[in-house]
Amino acid sequence: MSLLEVENIIVDLPTPRGMLRAVDGVDLTLEAGKTLGVVGESGSGKTMLSRAILQLLPRKAKLSGAIRFDGQDMTRIPAETLRKLRAKSVAVVFQDPMTSLNPVLTIGTQLTETMREHLGVSQSEAISRGIALLAEVGIPSPEQRMGNYPHQLSGGMRQRVAIAIALSCAPKLLIADEPTTALDVTVQAQILDLLAREQRSRHMAMMLITHDLGVVAGRTDEVAVMYAGRVVERAPTRELFHHMRMPYTAALLAALPKLDAPPHTRLPAIGGRPPDPINPPPGCAFAPRCIYADPGCDNAKPPLSAPDARSHQFACIKPLPVAA
Amino acid sequence: MTALLDIQNIVVEFPVGNRVVQAVTRVSLAVQRGETLGLVGESGCGKSTLGRAVLQLYQPQSGAVLFDGQDLTKLAPPAMRKMRQRLQMIFQDPIASLNPRRRVGDIVAEPLIIAGVTDAAERTRRVRAVLTEVGLDPDITMARLPHEFSGGQCQRISIARALILEPELIVCDEPVSALDVSIRAQIVNLLEDMKDRYGLTLLFIAHDLAVVKAVSDRVAVMYLGRICEIAPTETLFRTPAHPYTRLLLDAIPMPDPDIRPVEGVAVGEPPSPIAPPSGCRFRTRCPRAADRCAVDMPELTALPGGQMVACHFPLQ
Amino acid sequence: MAAVKRRTGLLFWCALGWITLVLLAAIVADVLPIPSPTDMDIFARRKGPSMAHLLGTDSLGRDVLARLIYGARISLSVGLLAPVIGLSIGGGLGLLAGYFRGRFETFVTGGVDVVLAFPPLILAMAVTAYLGQSIMNLTLVLGFLGIPAFTRVARAATLTFSAREFVTAARALGAGHARIILKELLPNVALPLGAFFLLGVAVTIVVEGALSFLGLGVPPPAPSWGVMIGEGRESLEMAPALAFLPAIVMFLTVLSFNLVGDTLRALTDPRQGAL
């Protein structure tokens, strides 16, 4: 049994223009202690998928499918059990620590509050654990920082605090939703290092959600690429980068400017733009932008399957050839 | 060859509470006609402020901004307004940089109205031409409001507005940072095409080194209001001389699973610009810092091959 | 348009209908087949509804329906005109203060604080005492008192929009101050101001009623809803309808303006407008 099993998740969001299918039948599994990268552009459904797993969807959203965490179906358990589960087993780090931290409470209060409630430790115990956590996530003079408010810290330090809070109840799964997008590149490197270190030392599973293929390349065991609400390719990280089968993944990688290319090298851009999620095309959602597409691609959505290698799934009827 | 844009010893200060923050400290830069100069640095380093000071959107405390030989800081308002037709700007947030209550046709025509083109038919003709140029269909775009378009399309509209007066210099302030990867490449290519088509000179401000590398002939690196290093693009990426440039390059996450990210490349965060460190501003994070760095502020000095670095102990 | 419909609902249209009805009645009052609102009939005092007097008569034998309709004329004209004064002066000051900042802004916000600190009742009494009691003076007083609120709304909206890059873009293009204020800022600030205007109308109608009730508002015998409530109070035991009818009409009108204002504000909220 895997730590996390997501089965045929569908998330529908009502909008003034009609029903928007944000997540369109996603299956995922994540083993304990492993890191899964979820890569997608804006509107690909990656954030809604993480919200569905956390049961933090907007009130009006409609969810179907099963989400099993440690064997328990998160969609069926009562709210109280879910709240406990969310704090102790699944933790989350959001993109913007300025909005995920409460501006009127000190860091110490926010850090100790969760531990006291969910672990039932005493105030002094929570404080000493909190200080140790702050030290662990690389915050200098943690005793003093406990009394600070979020706005007194830099963006990178705030994200470290958010990570410390997420780790405070020793979760089995950490969902990091674009944890470094709001940060500068040198700070991003530090935060990614920190997440990787904690993930390894705590033997914690991690879901790293990002739009940046560079972020997942060196730091994940497996990668799932999302497009228009669906997982379109999923494979162990090295396999995925070396033998891309789905044209979208390959095009996304090719569209990135390369550091080793000379200046003024023309970028192989992907034409067009993602489909309207309210009126999606009947066939492959990427077909209108795909240079390999033929009329057959517009007939039906290709299922995610692994015809060649068991661990390498892709949703394409005209996949790129297996590289030698 | 004289530079089209020659920034000389510019200082920009802002009042913060009852103190003064120096966002840009004695920066000098020259951009040759037809060149793209990339300006990189992390948030708060003053790169955007510098770009806006070029367009006189901020009044520099001292220094000069020579454009085609004329000092923009000394131009009288009417002369400056005339000069603005030759200098344009593209912003980071494509949606916020377009007035949500005005139609795209009016937004793109605005520079013409300000420049005194009174013939409405002539304006419409030019708006249609420039919209087509940036890859938009004038028939379906002109009558719509900006929120009906995606981020990438809004950035195309912004570019059309910047191009319609056929300027000589465009300051691009993080023009692709807010866009998705697949759209980013389209806009980068469009800017390159437009540069060739209109013979533009670009000051390209960004925090993403890979994007800067793709478009720039030379690159300047900024840290806490000062220039650390300026070099031809290939040189800067192959043999960075400033430890900060090295750090920036090492911190980029590479989309290649065979390159294991080196852990611990970066330490600390940029100090507050309200109280910058004495001497070299990078010394608090620099692995090579010595006593001298705390006392002496290093000035830009030339290395062979057109590279300039402000460091007492340059790499290589 | 479909999006607008989905977010408004039946209540909004009822409110709009009521406002239209009251406005129309007030406008065409002279040609309506109703008795004069000031003609007294000493022998038909506090009569119940009849064919001659659809809503009965008041303590001086005047037709209640006619007084309500002519009262709407006064209540609404004061209620609409006073916020127009606030909107034009306050809105203008707020826009300029938010755009130019600096010393002018300090001066305007200081002025606003002074006006807000001045007790409104004292001002109304002082004006009536020195300039006499008239609808014109009442409108001016209420308009003046509304200026600070409009200034604040306009200034806050202007500050938000001035920070947006499209304003910087206009400056970079060389647009003058007037052009930026009129073309870039005004269309954006107008929407929150317009919504606030409707709330202003509602508040003014209530305040006008209160002042008239206290005898500081519309001079008798002219009917306004406040005056009618005041007069009705004297015969509350014998004919409670005389006070309650104008109160209900005022209540419905104020509620309608508030509802319409709230809905319009929600519609123009940029967060929802982005959808």
Coordinates of C-alpha atoms in Angstrom, one line a residue, chain A residues 15-18, chain C residues 3 6-7 275:
Chain A
T15 CA -17.6 30.1 -12.7
P16 CA -19.9 32.8 -14.1
R17 CA -19.2 31.4 -17.6
G18 CA -20.0 27.9 -16.7
Chain C
A3 CA -22.5 37.3 -15.7
R6 CA -26.2 35.9 -12.4
R7 CA -24.7 38.0 -9.6
L275 CA -13.6 36.6 -13.8

